[in-house]
XYZ file of C-alpha atoms in Angstrom:
355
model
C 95.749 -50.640 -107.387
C 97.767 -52.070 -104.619
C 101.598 -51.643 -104.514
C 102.463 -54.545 -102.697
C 100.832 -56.640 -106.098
C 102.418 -54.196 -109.039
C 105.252 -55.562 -110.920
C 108.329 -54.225 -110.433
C 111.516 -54.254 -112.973
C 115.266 -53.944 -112.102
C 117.696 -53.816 -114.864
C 115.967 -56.849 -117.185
C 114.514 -58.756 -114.601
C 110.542 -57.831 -113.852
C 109.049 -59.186 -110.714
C 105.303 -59.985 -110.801
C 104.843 -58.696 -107.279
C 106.762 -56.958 -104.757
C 106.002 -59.599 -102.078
C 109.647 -61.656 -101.839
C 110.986 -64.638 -99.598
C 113.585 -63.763 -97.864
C 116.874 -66.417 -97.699
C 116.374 -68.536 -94.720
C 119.101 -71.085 -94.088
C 117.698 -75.053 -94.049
C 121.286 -76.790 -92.787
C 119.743 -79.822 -95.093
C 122.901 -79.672 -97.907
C 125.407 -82.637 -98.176
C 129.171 -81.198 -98.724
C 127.025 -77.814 -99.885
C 124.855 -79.601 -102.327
C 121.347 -79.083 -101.816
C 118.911 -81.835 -101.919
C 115.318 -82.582 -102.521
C 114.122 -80.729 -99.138
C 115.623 -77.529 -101.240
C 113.648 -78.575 -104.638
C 110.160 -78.494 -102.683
C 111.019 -76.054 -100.224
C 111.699 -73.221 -102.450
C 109.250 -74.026 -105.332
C 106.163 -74.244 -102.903
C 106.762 -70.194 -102.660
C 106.504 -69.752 -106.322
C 103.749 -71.876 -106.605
C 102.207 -69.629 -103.779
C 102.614 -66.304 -105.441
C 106.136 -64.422 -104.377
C 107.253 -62.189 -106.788
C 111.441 -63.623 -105.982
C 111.794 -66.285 -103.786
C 115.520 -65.723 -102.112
C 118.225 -68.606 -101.210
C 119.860 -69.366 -98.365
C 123.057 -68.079 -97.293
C 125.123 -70.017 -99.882
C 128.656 -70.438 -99.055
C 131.536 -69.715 -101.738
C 134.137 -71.497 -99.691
C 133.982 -74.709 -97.495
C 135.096 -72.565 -94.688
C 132.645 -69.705 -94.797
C 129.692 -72.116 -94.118
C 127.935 -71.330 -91.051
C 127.350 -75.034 -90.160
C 128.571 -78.496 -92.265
C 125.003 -78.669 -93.332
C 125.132 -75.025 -95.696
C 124.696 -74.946 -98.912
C 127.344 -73.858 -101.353
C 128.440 -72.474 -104.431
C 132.140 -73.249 -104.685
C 132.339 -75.757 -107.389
C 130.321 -77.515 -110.610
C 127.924 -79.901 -108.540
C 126.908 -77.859 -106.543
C 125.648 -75.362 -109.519
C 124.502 -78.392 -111.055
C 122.362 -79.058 -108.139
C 121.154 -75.787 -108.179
C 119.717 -75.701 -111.719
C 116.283 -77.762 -111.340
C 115.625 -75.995 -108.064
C 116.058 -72.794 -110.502
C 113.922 -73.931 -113.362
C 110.717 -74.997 -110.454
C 110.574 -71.484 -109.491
C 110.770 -70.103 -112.598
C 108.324 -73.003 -114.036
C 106.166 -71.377 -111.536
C 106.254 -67.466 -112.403
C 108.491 -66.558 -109.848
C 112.021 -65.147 -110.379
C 114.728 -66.677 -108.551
C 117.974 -65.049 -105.909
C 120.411 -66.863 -104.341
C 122.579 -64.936 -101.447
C 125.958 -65.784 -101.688
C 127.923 -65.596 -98.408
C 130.756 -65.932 -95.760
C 130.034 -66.612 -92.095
C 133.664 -65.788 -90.910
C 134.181 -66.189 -87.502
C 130.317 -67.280 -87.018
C 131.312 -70.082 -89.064
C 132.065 -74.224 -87.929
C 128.816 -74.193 -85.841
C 126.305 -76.433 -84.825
C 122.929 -76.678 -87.014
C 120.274 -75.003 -84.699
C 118.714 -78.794 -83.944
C 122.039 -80.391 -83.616
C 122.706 -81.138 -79.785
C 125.461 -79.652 -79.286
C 126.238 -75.812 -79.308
C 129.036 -73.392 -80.068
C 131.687 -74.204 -82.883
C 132.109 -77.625 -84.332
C 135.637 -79.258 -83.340
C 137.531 -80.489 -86.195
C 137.044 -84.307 -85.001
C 133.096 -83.609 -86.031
C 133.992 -82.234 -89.268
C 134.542 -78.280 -88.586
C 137.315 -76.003 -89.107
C 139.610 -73.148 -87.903
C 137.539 -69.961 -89.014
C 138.429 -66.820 -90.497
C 137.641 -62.944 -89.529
C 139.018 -59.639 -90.059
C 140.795 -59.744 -86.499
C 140.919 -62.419 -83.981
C 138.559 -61.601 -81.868
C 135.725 -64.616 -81.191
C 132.285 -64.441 -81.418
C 130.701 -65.285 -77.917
C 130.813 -68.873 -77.293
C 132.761 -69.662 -81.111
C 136.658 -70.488 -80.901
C 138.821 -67.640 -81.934
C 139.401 -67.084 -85.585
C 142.382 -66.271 -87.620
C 142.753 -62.950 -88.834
C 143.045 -62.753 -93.037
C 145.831 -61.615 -94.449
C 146.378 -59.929 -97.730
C 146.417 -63.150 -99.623
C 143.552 -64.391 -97.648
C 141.531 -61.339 -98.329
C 142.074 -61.261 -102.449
C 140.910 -65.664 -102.375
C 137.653 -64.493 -100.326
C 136.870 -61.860 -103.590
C 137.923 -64.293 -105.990
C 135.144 -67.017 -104.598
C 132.630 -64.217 -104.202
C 133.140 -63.962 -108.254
C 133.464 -67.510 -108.756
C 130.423 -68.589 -107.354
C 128.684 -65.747 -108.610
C 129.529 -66.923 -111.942
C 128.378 -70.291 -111.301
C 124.860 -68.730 -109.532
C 124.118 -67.147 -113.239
C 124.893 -70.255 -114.850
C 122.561 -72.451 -112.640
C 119.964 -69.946 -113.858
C 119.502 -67.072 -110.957
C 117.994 -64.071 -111.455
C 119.371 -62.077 -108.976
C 122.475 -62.160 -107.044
C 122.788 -60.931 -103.434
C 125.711 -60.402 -101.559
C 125.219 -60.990 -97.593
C 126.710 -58.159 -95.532
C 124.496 -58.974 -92.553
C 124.006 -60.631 -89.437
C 127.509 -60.921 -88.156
C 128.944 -62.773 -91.196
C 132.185 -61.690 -92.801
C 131.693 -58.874 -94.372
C 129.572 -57.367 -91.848
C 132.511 -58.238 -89.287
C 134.497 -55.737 -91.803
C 131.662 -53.525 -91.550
C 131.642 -53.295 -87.445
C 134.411 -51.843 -85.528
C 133.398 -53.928 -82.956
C 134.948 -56.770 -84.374
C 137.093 -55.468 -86.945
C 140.583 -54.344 -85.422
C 142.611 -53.971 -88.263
C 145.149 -51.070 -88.600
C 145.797 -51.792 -92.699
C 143.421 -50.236 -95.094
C 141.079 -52.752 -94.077
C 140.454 -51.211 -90.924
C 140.007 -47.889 -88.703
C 137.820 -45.540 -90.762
C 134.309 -46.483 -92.449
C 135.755 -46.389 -95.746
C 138.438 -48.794 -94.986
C 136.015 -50.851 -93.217
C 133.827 -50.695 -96.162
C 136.116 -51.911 -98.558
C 136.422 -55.568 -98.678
C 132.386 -55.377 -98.959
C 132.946 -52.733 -102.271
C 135.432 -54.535 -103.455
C 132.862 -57.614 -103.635
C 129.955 -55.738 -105.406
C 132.445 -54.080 -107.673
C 133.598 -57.596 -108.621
C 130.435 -59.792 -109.090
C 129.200 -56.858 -110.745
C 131.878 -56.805 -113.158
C 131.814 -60.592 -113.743
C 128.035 -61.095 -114.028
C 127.571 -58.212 -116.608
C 125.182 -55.571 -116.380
C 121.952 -57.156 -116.821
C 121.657 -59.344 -113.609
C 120.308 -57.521 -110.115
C 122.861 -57.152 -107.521
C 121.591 -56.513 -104.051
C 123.220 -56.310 -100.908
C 122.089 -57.465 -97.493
C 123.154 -54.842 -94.271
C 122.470 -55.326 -90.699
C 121.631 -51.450 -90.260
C 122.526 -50.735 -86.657
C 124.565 -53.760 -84.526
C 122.363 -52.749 -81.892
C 125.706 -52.383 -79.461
C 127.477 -49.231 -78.341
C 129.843 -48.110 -80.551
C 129.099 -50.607 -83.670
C 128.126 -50.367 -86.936
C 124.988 -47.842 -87.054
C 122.124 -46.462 -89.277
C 123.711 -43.715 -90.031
C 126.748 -45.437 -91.595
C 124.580 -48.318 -92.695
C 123.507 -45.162 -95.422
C 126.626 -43.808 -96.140
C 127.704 -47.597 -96.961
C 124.291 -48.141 -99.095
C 125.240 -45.442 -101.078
C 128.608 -46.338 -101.792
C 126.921 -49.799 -102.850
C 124.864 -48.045 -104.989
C 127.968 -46.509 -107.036
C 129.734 -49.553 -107.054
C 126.642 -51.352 -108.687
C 124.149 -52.364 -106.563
C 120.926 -52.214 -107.414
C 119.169 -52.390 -103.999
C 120.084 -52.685 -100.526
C 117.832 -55.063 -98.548
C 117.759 -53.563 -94.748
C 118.215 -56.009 -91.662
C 120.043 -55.713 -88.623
C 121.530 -57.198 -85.511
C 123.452 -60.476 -85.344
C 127.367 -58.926 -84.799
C 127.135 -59.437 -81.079
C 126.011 -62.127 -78.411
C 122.981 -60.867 -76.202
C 121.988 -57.960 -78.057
C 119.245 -55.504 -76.810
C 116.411 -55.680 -78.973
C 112.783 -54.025 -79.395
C 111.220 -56.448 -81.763
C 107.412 -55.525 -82.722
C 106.046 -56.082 -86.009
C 107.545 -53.989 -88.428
C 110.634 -53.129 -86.360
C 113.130 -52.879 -89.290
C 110.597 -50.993 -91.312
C 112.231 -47.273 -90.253
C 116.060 -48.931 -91.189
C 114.606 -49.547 -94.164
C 113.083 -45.991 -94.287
C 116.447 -44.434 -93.166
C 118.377 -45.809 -96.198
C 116.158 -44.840 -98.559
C 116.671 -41.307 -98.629
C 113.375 -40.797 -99.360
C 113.730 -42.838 -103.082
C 117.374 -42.309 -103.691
C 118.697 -46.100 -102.668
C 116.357 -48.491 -103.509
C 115.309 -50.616 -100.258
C 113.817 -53.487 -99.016
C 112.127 -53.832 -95.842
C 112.093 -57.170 -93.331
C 111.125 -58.128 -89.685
C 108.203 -58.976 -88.681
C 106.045 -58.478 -91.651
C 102.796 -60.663 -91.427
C 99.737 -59.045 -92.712
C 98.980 -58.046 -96.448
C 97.449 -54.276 -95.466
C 100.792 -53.732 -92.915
C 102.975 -54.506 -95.751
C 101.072 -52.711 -98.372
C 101.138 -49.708 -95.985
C 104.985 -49.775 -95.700
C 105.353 -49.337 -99.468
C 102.534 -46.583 -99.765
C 104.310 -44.601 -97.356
C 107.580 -45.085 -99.621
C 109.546 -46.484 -97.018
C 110.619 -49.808 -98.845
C 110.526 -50.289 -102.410
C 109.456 -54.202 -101.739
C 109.083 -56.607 -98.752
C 110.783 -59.472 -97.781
C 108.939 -61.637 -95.342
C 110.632 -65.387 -93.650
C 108.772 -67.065 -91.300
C 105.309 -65.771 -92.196
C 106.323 -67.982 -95.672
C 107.307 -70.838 -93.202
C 103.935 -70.642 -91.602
C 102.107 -69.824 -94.949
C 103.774 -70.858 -98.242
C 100.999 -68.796 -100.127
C 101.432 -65.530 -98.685
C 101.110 -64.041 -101.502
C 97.903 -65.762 -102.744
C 96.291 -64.588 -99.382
C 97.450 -61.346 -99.124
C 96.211 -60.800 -102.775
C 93.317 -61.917 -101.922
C 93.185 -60.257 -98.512
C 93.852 -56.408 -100.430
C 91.408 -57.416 -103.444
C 94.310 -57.080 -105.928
C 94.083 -58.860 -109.231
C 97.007 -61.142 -109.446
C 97.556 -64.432 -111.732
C 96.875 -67.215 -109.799
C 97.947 -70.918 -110.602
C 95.080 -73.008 -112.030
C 94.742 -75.193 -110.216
C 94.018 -72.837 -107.248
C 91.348 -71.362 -108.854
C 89.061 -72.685 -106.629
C 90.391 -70.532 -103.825
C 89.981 -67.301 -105.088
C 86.415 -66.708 -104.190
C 85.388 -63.820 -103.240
């Protein structure tokens, strides 16, 4: 019986596979609506066997999209918009997440085909930005450093759009704490300067992000998944590392989350990275706790028998892969058939299941 194809339940939402699409930003929304592109773009996973297909970073305010093209969650149409992308994946077996999210100071930038780089001046539609302290990220304009009042508005929109993600008919709610976005930059000493109880030691550091899970948590009931996206290690001297990357996951974990889904990087420019396949896989491993904090593992995760081996040797409770569902939209289909496991498959690719 393989892992990697045994359904999995959290709170009252059962996945049919542990094989998951991870959120992967298109910069194809108009004013945070998403369009068609989304529609077939993130039903084509369903119909190719994921378990939870995962979208994109989804803004709750204007200002905390990464580029004008993000999608968002801040008012009606844009939940509206939402809803039929929602009912394709589900129409399709699959169960549906949306990660909800701030970019902060890694905000107002160029869409990674647009010509120009660096942040987008406000005569081509961007915006001043918004960070713990104001201190720029490499090559980005200098943000403005939240106040009190500016902190409480960025936990009302996280419950807000939450709200509106549960209406539109998600599943599962993440909360992005990753990759150099907001709350990560709250996360990182590095970038978060603060002297207030915002700032200083991990637990002030941490609690903007609690303060977020505590609230969607509270506001979409106790039902509904909460995860939470980390970046494990900032792989910098002196940032935000593994070992507090637990101590945070478990705090996450009291709070209400129901899994924390391991990453890393993306705080600072020119970072030093091994990347080989797998290279998360021990982050993933180290916030485990060997089973106490449910985990996910991502990075680099291509082959049906390497991720079936990460979950047989307990180090991730499920996998999220990206760009192998870019390259292969029916991952899942393949690697089911690839490990001989017995999975549902749509009818009308029957024909491809020979053996």
């Amino acid at each position: 019986m393989s892992i990697l194809f045994s359904p999995s339940t959290i709170r009252s939402v059962t996945f049919r596979n542990r094989l998951w699409v991870s959120p992967m930003c298109m910069y194809s929304a108009v004013d945070g609506v998403v369009q068609e592109w989304h529609h077939t773009h993130l039903a084509q996973f369903a119909s190719g066997g994921a378990g939870l297909v995962v979208a994109e970073a989804t803004a709750v305010v204007p200002e905390g999209r990464i580029s004008p093209r993000d999608a968002g969650l801040w008012n009606d149409e844009q939940r509206d918009a939402w809803a039929p992308v929602v009912q394709a994946i589900h129409d399709r077996g699959a169960q549906a997440g949306i990660q909800l999210a701030h970019a902060g100071r890694k905000a107002s930038t160029w869409w990674p085909w647009a010509a120009d780089r660096g942040s987008v001046p406000a005569s081509d539609g961007g915006w001043t930005t918004a960070a713990p302290s104001a201190v720029a990220f490499e090559g980005f304009a200098e943000p403005v450093a939240l106040d009190a009042a500016g902190i409480e508005e960025i936990v009302a929109a996280f419950t807000a759009s939450a709200r509106r993600a549960v209406d539109a008919g998600f599943d599962v709610i993440e909360i992005h704490g990753a990759h150099g976005y907001l709350l990560h930059q709250f996360l990182s000493p590095l970038s978060n300067l603060r002297t207030d109880e915002y700032g200083g030691t991990l637990e002030n550091r941490a609690r903007l992000l609690l303060r977020v899970v505590d609230a969607v948590r509270g506001e979409v009931g106790a039902d509904v998944p909460l995860f939470v996206r980390i970046s494990a290690t900032d792989h910098a001297p002196g940032g935000f590392d593994a070992q507090e990357a637990t101590t945070v996951a478990t705090w996450a974990e009291e709070h209400g989350a129901d899994l924390i889904d391991v990453s890393s990087g993306g705080l600072v420019a020119h970072q030093q990275i091994s990347v080989f396949p797998g290279y998360q896989v021990e982050l993933s491993e180290t916030v485990r706790q060997g089973g106490r904090i449910p985990t996910t593992a991502v990075g680099l995760i291509t082959a049906a028998a390497q991720a079936e081996q990460v979950l047989v040797e307990g180090r991730a409770d499920a996998i999220f892969a990206g760009r192998e569902w870019l390259r292969d939209p029916h991952f899942a289909l393949r690697a089911a058939h690839e490990l001989d496991a017995e999975v549902a498959w749509p009818p009308q690719y029957e024909r491809a299941r020979w053996r």
